[in-house]
Amino acid sequence: MEDDDETRVSLAKQGVLAGDGPGRPGGEALDAVVSGASYAVLGLFGALYGLVGSFLQGWTVNRFPVAAIVLVLLLFAAVRLAGWGMGGRAGPTIIALTWLVVVFIMSNNGPGGDLVMPAELGGKTDYAGYVYIIGGLAAAVLAVLRVRPSGSSGQWLLGRAGRTPR
């Protein structure tokens, strides 16, 4: 076997010739597009979850907010899984922020004075809206904090001095 053939075999084993290794042409651009699309899908998921959850959170059993508690637990799981899947805190943070924005919009008065989530404490008011908003916010923050950061420990504190060249 010639030296040129051995080099090709070695490069093929590393994935460089097949187009799937770190030296592939246009690989960084493709990674950026896939990452951007993933973050967009996570943002869309957070917004849809906040919208649907705002309408479903009012289901109660004898004024016990069963649906709100289940939705909060599902939000925690979704944010945690997004962190695991994306390998950092950016993905779960996007879900949490888009969920929070939609929920706060849905908790305000509409143009006709209608509310999706009632905001009054007293009388026969079910507290499902408060459980969903406050519990969901707490669950999302805890889930984001449970995700390991993608960088090394203390990197945010050191700034550029703590970064190693790649």
mmCIF file with all atom_site columns, C-alpha atoms in Angstrom:
data_model
loop_
_atom_site.group_PDB
_atom_site.id
_atom_site.type_symbol
_atom_site.label_atom_id
_atom_site.label_alt_id
_atom_site.label_comp_id
_atom_site.label_asym_id
_atom_site.label_entity_id
_atom_site.label_seq_id
_atom_site.pdbx_PDB_ins_code
_atom_site.Cartn_x
_atom_site.Cartn_y
_atom_site.Cartn_z
_atom_site.occupancy
_atom_site.B_iso_or_equiv
_atom_site.pdbx_formal_charge
_atom_site.auth_seq_id
_atom_site.auth_comp_id
_atom_site.auth_asym_id
_atom_site.auth_atom_id
_atom_site.pdbx_PDB_model_num
ATOM 1   C CA . MET A 1 1   ? 0.000   0.000  0.000  1.00 0.00 ? 1   MET A CA 1
ATOM 2   C CA . GLU A 1 2   ? 1.370   3.417  -0.901 1.00 0.00 ? 2   GLU A CA 1
ATOM 3   C CA . ASP A 1 3   ? 1.783   6.291  1.542  1.00 0.00 ? 3   ASP A CA 1
ATOM 4   C CA . ASP A 1 4   ? -0.987  8.226  -0.233 1.00 0.00 ? 4   ASP A CA 1
ATOM 5   C CA . ASP A 1 5   ? -3.406  5.311  0.219  1.00 0.00 ? 5   ASP A CA 1
ATOM 6   C CA . GLU A 1 6   ? -2.490  4.982  3.899  1.00 0.00 ? 6   GLU A CA 1
ATOM 7   C CA . THR A 1 7   ? -3.139  8.689  4.382  1.00 0.00 ? 7   THR A CA 1
ATOM 8   C CA . ARG A 1 8   ? -6.547  8.390  2.734  1.00 0.00 ? 8   ARG A CA 1
ATOM 9   C CA . VAL A 1 9   ? -7.456  5.386  4.885  1.00 0.00 ? 9   VAL A CA 1
ATOM 10  C CA . SER A 1 10  ? -6.351  7.250  7.996  1.00 0.00 ? 10  SER A CA 1
ATOM 11  C CA . LEU A 1 11  ? -8.332  10.347 7.039  1.00 0.00 ? 11  LEU A CA 1
ATOM 12  C CA . ALA A 1 12  ? -11.389 8.252  6.173  1.00 0.00 ? 12  ALA A CA 1
ATOM 13  C CA . LYS A 1 13  ? -11.250 6.587  9.594  1.00 0.00 ? 13  LYS A CA 1
ATOM 14  C CA . GLN A 1 14  ? -11.187 10.018 11.200 1.00 0.00 ? 14  GLN A CA 1
ATOM 15  C CA . GLY A 1 15  ? -14.201 11.066 9.137  1.00 0.00 ? 15  GLY A CA 1
ATOM 16  C CA . VAL A 1 16  ? -12.442 13.909 7.337  1.00 0.00 ? 16  VAL A CA 1
ATOM 17  C CA . LEU A 1 17  ? -12.897 12.516 3.826  1.00 0.00 ? 17  LEU A CA 1
ATOM 18  C CA . ALA A 1 18  ? -16.452 11.381 4.463  1.00 0.00 ? 18  ALA A CA 1
ATOM 19  C CA . GLY A 1 19  ? -17.508 14.917 5.306  1.00 0.00 ? 19  GLY A CA 1
ATOM 20  C CA . ASP A 1 20  ? -18.508 14.241 8.903  1.00 0.00 ? 20  ASP A CA 1
ATOM 21  C CA . GLY A 1 21  ? -15.369 15.095 10.831 1.00 0.00 ? 21  GLY A CA 1
ATOM 22  C CA . PRO A 1 22  ? -14.152 18.297 12.391 1.00 0.00 ? 22  PRO A CA 1
ATOM 23  C CA . GLY A 1 23  ? -12.364 19.318 9.194  1.00 0.00 ? 23  GLY A CA 1
ATOM 24  C CA . ARG A 1 24  ? -15.365 18.997 6.885  1.00 0.00 ? 24  ARG A CA 1
ATOM 25  C CA . PRO A 1 25  ? -15.997 21.931 4.572  1.00 0.00 ? 25  PRO A CA 1
ATOM 26  C CA . GLY A 1 26  ? -18.982 24.018 5.640  1.00 0.00 ? 26  GLY A CA 1
ATOM 27  C CA . GLY A 1 27  ? -19.419 21.981 8.826  1.00 0.00 ? 27  GLY A CA 1
ATOM 28  C CA . GLU A 1 28  ? -19.403 24.969 11.135 1.00 0.00 ? 28  GLU A CA 1
ATOM 29  C CA . ALA A 1 29  ? -22.098 26.710 9.097  1.00 0.00 ? 29  ALA A CA 1
ATOM 30  C CA . LEU A 1 30  ? -24.267 23.598 9.153  1.00 0.00 ? 30  LEU A CA 1
ATOM 31  C CA . ASP A 1 31  ? -23.779 23.281 12.923 1.00 0.00 ? 31  ASP A CA 1
ATOM 32  C CA . ALA A 1 32  ? -24.813 26.909 13.371 1.00 0.00 ? 32  ALA A CA 1
ATOM 33  C CA . VAL A 1 33  ? -27.956 26.440 11.277 1.00 0.00 ? 33  VAL A CA 1
ATOM 34  C CA . VAL A 1 34  ? -28.946 23.284 13.155 1.00 0.00 ? 34  VAL A CA 1
ATOM 35  C CA . SER A 1 35  ? -28.286 24.939 16.520 1.00 0.00 ? 35  SER A CA 1
ATOM 36  C CA . GLY A 1 36  ? -30.277 28.021 15.537 1.00 0.00 ? 36  GLY A CA 1
ATOM 37  C CA . ALA A 1 37  ? -33.178 25.887 14.340 1.00 0.00 ? 37  ALA A CA 1
ATOM 38  C CA . SER A 1 38  ? -33.061 23.888 17.567 1.00 0.00 ? 38  SER A CA 1
ATOM 39  C CA . TYR A 1 39  ? -33.232 27.040 19.674 1.00 0.00 ? 39  TYR A CA 1
ATOM 40  C CA . ALA A 1 40  ? -36.115 28.335 17.543 1.00 0.00 ? 40  ALA A CA 1
ATOM 41  C CA . VAL A 1 41  ? -38.035 25.087 18.065 1.00 0.00 ? 41  VAL A CA 1
ATOM 42  C CA . LEU A 1 42  ? -37.388 25.263 21.819 1.00 0.00 ? 42  LEU A CA 1
ATOM 43  C CA . GLY A 1 43  ? -38.657 28.846 21.883 1.00 0.00 ? 43  GLY A CA 1
ATOM 44  C CA . LEU A 1 44  ? -41.762 27.848 19.948 1.00 0.00 ? 44  LEU A CA 1
ATOM 45  C CA . PHE A 1 45  ? -42.321 24.934 22.319 1.00 0.00 ? 45  PHE A CA 1
ATOM 46  C CA . GLY A 1 46  ? -42.058 27.229 25.364 1.00 0.00 ? 46  GLY A CA 1
ATOM 47  C CA . ALA A 1 47  ? -44.522 29.695 23.866 1.00 0.00 ? 47  ALA A CA 1
ATOM 48  C CA . LEU A 1 48  ? -47.027 26.988 22.921 1.00 0.00 ? 48  LEU A CA 1
ATOM 49  C CA . TYR A 1 49  ? -46.688 25.330 26.318 1.00 0.00 ? 49  TYR A CA 1
ATOM 50  C CA . GLY A 1 50  ? -47.365 28.658 28.017 1.00 0.00 ? 50  GLY A CA 1
ATOM 51  C CA . LEU A 1 51  ? -50.396 29.316 25.807 1.00 0.00 ? 51  LEU A CA 1
ATOM 52  C CA . VAL A 1 52  ? -51.975 25.889 26.202 1.00 0.00 ? 52  VAL A CA 1
ATOM 53  C CA . GLY A 1 53  ? -51.094 25.728 29.893 1.00 0.00 ? 53  GLY A CA 1
ATOM 54  C CA . SER A 1 54  ? -52.730 29.096 30.514 1.00 0.00 ? 54  SER A CA 1
ATOM 55  C CA . PHE A 1 55  ? -56.039 27.676 29.347 1.00 0.00 ? 55  PHE A CA 1
ATOM 56  C CA . LEU A 1 56  ? -55.670 24.267 31.011 1.00 0.00 ? 56  LEU A CA 1
ATOM 57  C CA . GLN A 1 57  ? -54.383 25.357 34.426 1.00 0.00 ? 57  GLN A CA 1
ATOM 58  C CA . GLY A 1 58  ? -57.873 26.114 35.767 1.00 0.00 ? 58  GLY A CA 1
ATOM 59  C CA . TRP A 1 59  ? -58.962 22.484 36.105 1.00 0.00 ? 59  TRP A CA 1
ATOM 60  C CA . THR A 1 60  ? -59.381 21.770 39.798 1.00 0.00 ? 60  THR A CA 1
ATOM 61  C CA . VAL A 1 61  ? -60.770 19.077 42.063 1.00 0.00 ? 61  VAL A CA 1
ATOM 62  C CA . ASN A 1 62  ? -62.549 20.670 45.039 1.00 0.00 ? 62  ASN A CA 1
ATOM 63  C CA . ARG A 1 63  ? -60.469 23.846 44.559 1.00 0.00 ? 63  ARG A CA 1
ATOM 64  C CA . PHE A 1 64  ? -57.244 21.780 44.549 1.00 0.00 ? 64  PHE A CA 1
ATOM 65  C CA . PRO A 1 65  ? -55.227 22.850 41.467 1.00 0.00 ? 65  PRO A CA 1
ATOM 66  C CA . VAL A 1 66  ? -54.464 19.412 40.038 1.00 0.00 ? 66  VAL A CA 1
ATOM 67  C CA . ALA A 1 67  ? -53.873 20.552 36.450 1.00 0.00 ? 67  ALA A CA 1
ATOM 68  C CA . ALA A 1 68  ? -51.663 23.452 37.532 1.00 0.00 ? 68  ALA A CA 1
ATOM 69  C CA . ILE A 1 69  ? -49.458 21.144 39.582 1.00 0.00 ? 69  ILE A CA 1
ATOM 70  C CA . VAL A 1 70  ? -49.181 18.624 36.750 1.00 0.00 ? 70  VAL A CA 1
ATOM 71  C CA . LEU A 1 71  ? -48.350 21.411 34.276 1.00 0.00 ? 71  LEU A CA 1
ATOM 72  C CA . VAL A 1 72  ? -45.646 22.761 36.605 1.00 0.00 ? 72  VAL A CA 1
ATOM 73  C CA . LEU A 1 73  ? -44.075 19.305 36.906 1.00 0.00 ? 73  LEU A CA 1
ATOM 74  C CA . LEU A 1 74  ? -44.200 18.832 33.131 1.00 0.00 ? 74  LEU A CA 1
ATOM 75  C CA . LEU A 1 75  ? -42.567 22.244 32.651 1.00 0.00 ? 75  LEU A CA 1
ATOM 76  C CA . PHE A 1 76  ? -39.755 21.232 35.001 1.00 0.00 ? 76  PHE A CA 1
ATOM 77  C CA . ALA A 1 77  ? -39.248 18.000 33.049 1.00 0.00 ? 77  ALA A CA 1
ATOM 78  C CA . ALA A 1 78  ? -39.320 19.760 29.663 1.00 0.00 ? 78  ALA A CA 1
ATOM 79  C CA . VAL A 1 79  ? -36.797 22.401 30.720 1.00 0.00 ? 79  VAL A CA 1
ATOM 80  C CA . ARG A 1 80  ? -34.541 19.783 32.288 1.00 0.00 ? 80  ARG A CA 1
ATOM 81  C CA . LEU A 1 81  ? -34.689 17.568 29.188 1.00 0.00 ? 81  LEU A CA 1
ATOM 82  C CA . ALA A 1 82  ? -33.917 20.537 26.942 1.00 0.00 ? 82  ALA A CA 1
ATOM 83  C CA . GLY A 1 83  ? -30.803 21.196 28.996 1.00 0.00 ? 83  GLY A CA 1
ATOM 84  C CA . TRP A 1 84  ? -29.753 17.588 28.728 1.00 0.00 ? 84  TRP A CA 1
ATOM 85  C CA . GLY A 1 85  ? -30.459 17.484 24.997 1.00 0.00 ? 85  GLY A CA 1
ATOM 86  C CA . MET A 1 86  ? -28.732 20.760 24.139 1.00 0.00 ? 86  MET A CA 1
ATOM 87  C CA . GLY A 1 87  ? -25.790 20.210 26.483 1.00 0.00 ? 87  GLY A CA 1
ATOM 88  C CA . GLY A 1 88  ? -25.980 23.588 28.190 1.00 0.00 ? 88  GLY A CA 1
ATOM 89  C CA . ARG A 1 89  ? -28.213 26.196 29.776 1.00 0.00 ? 89  ARG A CA 1
ATOM 90  C CA . ALA A 1 90  ? -29.136 28.219 26.685 1.00 0.00 ? 90  ALA A CA 1
ATOM 91  C CA . GLY A 1 91  ? -31.856 25.854 25.458 1.00 0.00 ? 91  GLY A CA 1
ATOM 92  C CA . PRO A 1 92  ? -33.681 25.527 28.788 1.00 0.00 ? 92  PRO A CA 1
ATOM 93  C CA . THR A 1 93  ? -33.424 29.257 29.348 1.00 0.00 ? 93  THR A CA 1
ATOM 94  C CA . ILE A 1 94  ? -35.123 29.896 26.005 1.00 0.00 ? 94  ILE A CA 1
ATOM 95  C CA . ILE A 1 95  ? -38.002 27.590 26.942 1.00 0.00 ? 95  ILE A CA 1
ATOM 96  C CA . ALA A 1 96  ? -38.356 29.244 30.351 1.00 0.00 ? 96  ALA A CA 1
ATOM 97  C CA . LEU A 1 97  ? -38.284 32.795 28.991 1.00 0.00 ? 97  LEU A CA 1
ATOM 98  C CA . THR A 1 98  ? -40.754 32.231 26.163 1.00 0.00 ? 98  THR A CA 1
ATOM 99  C CA . TRP A 1 99  ? -43.071 30.366 28.559 1.00 0.00 ? 99  TRP A CA 1
ATOM 100 C CA . LEU A 1 100 ? -42.836 33.235 31.038 1.00 0.00 ? 100 LEU A CA 1
ATOM 101 C CA . VAL A 1 101 ? -43.558 35.933 28.446 1.00 0.00 ? 101 VAL A CA 1
ATOM 102 C CA . VAL A 1 102 ? -46.638 34.116 27.128 1.00 0.00 ? 102 VAL A CA 1
ATOM 103 C CA . VAL A 1 103 ? -47.960 33.351 30.621 1.00 0.00 ? 103 VAL A CA 1
ATOM 104 C CA . PHE A 1 104 ? -47.637 36.973 31.717 1.00 0.00 ? 104 PHE A CA 1
ATOM 105 C CA . ILE A 1 105 ? -49.367 38.156 28.560 1.00 0.00 ? 105 ILE A CA 1
ATOM 106 C CA . MET A 1 106 ? -52.177 35.676 29.145 1.00 0.00 ? 106 MET A CA 1
ATOM 107 C CA . SER A 1 107 ? -52.579 36.773 32.772 1.00 0.00 ? 107 SER A CA 1
ATOM 108 C CA . ASN A 1 108 ? -53.301 40.395 31.798 1.00 0.00 ? 108 ASN A CA 1
ATOM 109 C CA . ASN A 1 109 ? -56.698 41.816 30.885 1.00 0.00 ? 109 ASN A CA 1
ATOM 110 C CA . GLY A 1 110 ? -57.686 41.461 27.254 1.00 0.00 ? 110 GLY A CA 1
ATOM 111 C CA . PRO A 1 111 ? -59.193 44.297 25.191 1.00 0.00 ? 111 PRO A CA 1
ATOM 112 C CA . GLY A 1 112 ? -62.685 43.412 26.418 1.00 0.00 ? 112 GLY A CA 1
ATOM 113 C CA . GLY A 1 113 ? -61.576 42.922 30.013 1.00 0.00 ? 113 GLY A CA 1
ATOM 114 C CA . ASP A 1 114 ? -61.470 39.136 29.732 1.00 0.00 ? 114 ASP A CA 1
ATOM 115 C CA . LEU A 1 115 ? -58.950 37.109 31.684 1.00 0.00 ? 115 LEU A CA 1
ATOM 116 C CA . VAL A 1 116 ? -57.539 33.714 30.892 1.00 0.00 ? 116 VAL A CA 1
ATOM 117 C CA . MET A 1 117 ? -56.149 33.387 34.418 1.00 0.00 ? 117 MET A CA 1
ATOM 118 C CA . PRO A 1 118 ? -58.157 35.174 37.116 1.00 0.00 ? 118 PRO A CA 1
ATOM 119 C CA . ALA A 1 119 ? -56.012 37.339 39.365 1.00 0.00 ? 119 ALA A CA 1
ATOM 120 C CA . GLU A 1 120 ? -58.122 37.914 42.444 1.00 0.00 ? 120 GLU A CA 1
ATOM 121 C CA . LEU A 1 121 ? -57.586 36.484 45.891 1.00 0.00 ? 121 LEU A CA 1
ATOM 122 C CA . GLY A 1 122 ? -60.756 36.067 47.846 1.00 0.00 ? 122 GLY A CA 1
ATOM 123 C CA . GLY A 1 123 ? -64.102 34.379 48.071 1.00 0.00 ? 123 GLY A CA 1
ATOM 124 C CA . LYS A 1 124 ? -64.412 31.303 45.910 1.00 0.00 ? 124 LYS A CA 1
ATOM 125 C CA . THR A 1 125 ? -61.355 31.960 43.755 1.00 0.00 ? 125 THR A CA 1
ATOM 126 C CA . ASP A 1 126 ? -59.339 28.914 42.860 1.00 0.00 ? 126 ASP A CA 1
ATOM 127 C CA . TYR A 1 127 ? -55.630 29.468 43.226 1.00 0.00 ? 127 TYR A CA 1
ATOM 128 C CA . ALA A 1 128 ? -54.701 27.463 40.139 1.00 0.00 ? 128 ALA A CA 1
ATOM 129 C CA . GLY A 1 129 ? -53.453 30.537 38.257 1.00 0.00 ? 129 GLY A CA 1
ATOM 130 C CA . TYR A 1 130 ? -51.081 31.472 41.050 1.00 0.00 ? 130 TYR A CA 1
ATOM 131 C CA . VAL A 1 131 ? -49.838 27.900 41.373 1.00 0.00 ? 131 VAL A CA 1
ATOM 132 C CA . TYR A 1 132 ? -49.234 27.798 37.627 1.00 0.00 ? 132 TYR A CA 1
ATOM 133 C CA . ILE A 1 133 ? -47.446 31.162 37.395 1.00 0.00 ? 133 ILE A CA 1
ATOM 134 C CA . ILE A 1 134 ? -45.382 31.090 40.585 1.00 0.00 ? 134 ILE A CA 1
ATOM 135 C CA . GLY A 1 135 ? -44.834 27.334 40.638 1.00 0.00 ? 135 GLY A CA 1
ATOM 136 C CA . GLY A 1 136 ? -43.954 27.287 36.949 1.00 0.00 ? 136 GLY A CA 1
ATOM 137 C CA . LEU A 1 137 ? -41.483 30.119 37.367 1.00 0.00 ? 137 LEU A CA 1
ATOM 138 C CA . ALA A 1 138 ? -39.847 28.368 40.321 1.00 0.00 ? 138 ALA A CA 1
ATOM 139 C CA . ALA A 1 139 ? -39.780 25.040 38.482 1.00 0.00 ? 139 ALA A CA 1
ATOM 140 C CA . ALA A 1 140 ? -38.254 26.597 35.359 1.00 0.00 ? 140 ALA A CA 1
ATOM 141 C CA . VAL A 1 141 ? -35.543 28.393 37.334 1.00 0.00 ? 141 VAL A CA 1
ATOM 142 C CA . LEU A 1 142 ? -34.709 25.259 39.323 1.00 0.00 ? 142 LEU A CA 1
ATOM 143 C CA . ALA A 1 143 ? -34.590 23.162 36.169 1.00 0.00 ? 143 ALA A CA 1
ATOM 144 C CA . VAL A 1 144 ? -32.247 25.633 34.457 1.00 0.00 ? 144 VAL A CA 1
ATOM 145 C CA . LEU A 1 145 ? -30.002 25.681 37.513 1.00 0.00 ? 145 LEU A CA 1
ATOM 146 C CA . ARG A 1 146 ? -29.915 21.855 37.588 1.00 0.00 ? 146 ARG A CA 1
ATOM 147 C CA . VAL A 1 147 ? -28.397 21.781 34.091 1.00 0.00 ? 147 VAL A CA 1
ATOM 148 C CA . ARG A 1 148 ? -24.618 21.684 33.933 1.00 0.00 ? 148 ARG A CA 1
ATOM 149 C CA . PRO A 1 149 ? -23.145 24.706 32.159 1.00 0.00 ? 149 PRO A CA 1
ATOM 150 C CA . SER A 1 150 ? -21.444 24.001 28.849 1.00 0.00 ? 150 SER A CA 1
ATOM 151 C CA . GLY A 1 151 ? -18.250 25.840 29.805 1.00 0.00 ? 151 GLY A CA 1
ATOM 152 C CA . SER A 1 152 ? -15.725 25.053 32.490 1.00 0.00 ? 152 SER A CA 1
ATOM 153 C CA . SER A 1 153 ? -16.357 25.921 36.116 1.00 0.00 ? 153 SER A CA 1
ATOM 154 C CA . GLY A 1 154 ? -15.727 29.593 36.882 1.00 0.00 ? 154 GLY A CA 1
ATOM 155 C CA . GLN A 1 155 ? -15.429 30.582 33.228 1.00 0.00 ? 155 GLN A CA 1
ATOM 156 C CA . TRP A 1 156 ? -18.101 33.264 33.521 1.00 0.00 ? 156 TRP A CA 1
ATOM 157 C CA . LEU A 1 157 ? -16.124 34.884 36.350 1.00 0.00 ? 157 LEU A CA 1
ATOM 158 C CA . LEU A 1 158 ? -12.768 34.939 34.584 1.00 0.00 ? 158 LEU A CA 1
ATOM 159 C CA . GLY A 1 159 ? -14.100 36.166 31.249 1.00 0.00 ? 159 GLY A CA 1
ATOM 160 C CA . ARG A 1 160 ? -11.624 35.950 28.395 1.00 0.00 ? 160 ARG A CA 1
ATOM 161 C CA . ALA A 1 161 ? -8.747  35.134 30.733 1.00 0.00 ? 161 ALA A CA 1
ATOM 162 C CA . GLY A 1 162 ? -10.287 31.744 31.587 1.00 0.00 ? 162 GLY A CA 1
ATOM 163 C CA . ARG A 1 163 ? -10.859 30.669 28.000 1.00 0.00 ? 163 ARG A CA 1
ATOM 164 C CA . THR A 1 164 ? -8.506  28.287 26.380 1.00 0.00 ? 164 THR A CA 1
ATOM 165 C CA . PRO A 1 165 ? -7.852  28.459 22.626 1.00 0.00 ? 165 PRO A CA 1
ATOM 166 C CA . ARG A 1 166 ? -9.384  25.640 20.594 1.00 0.00 ? 166 ARG A CA 1
#
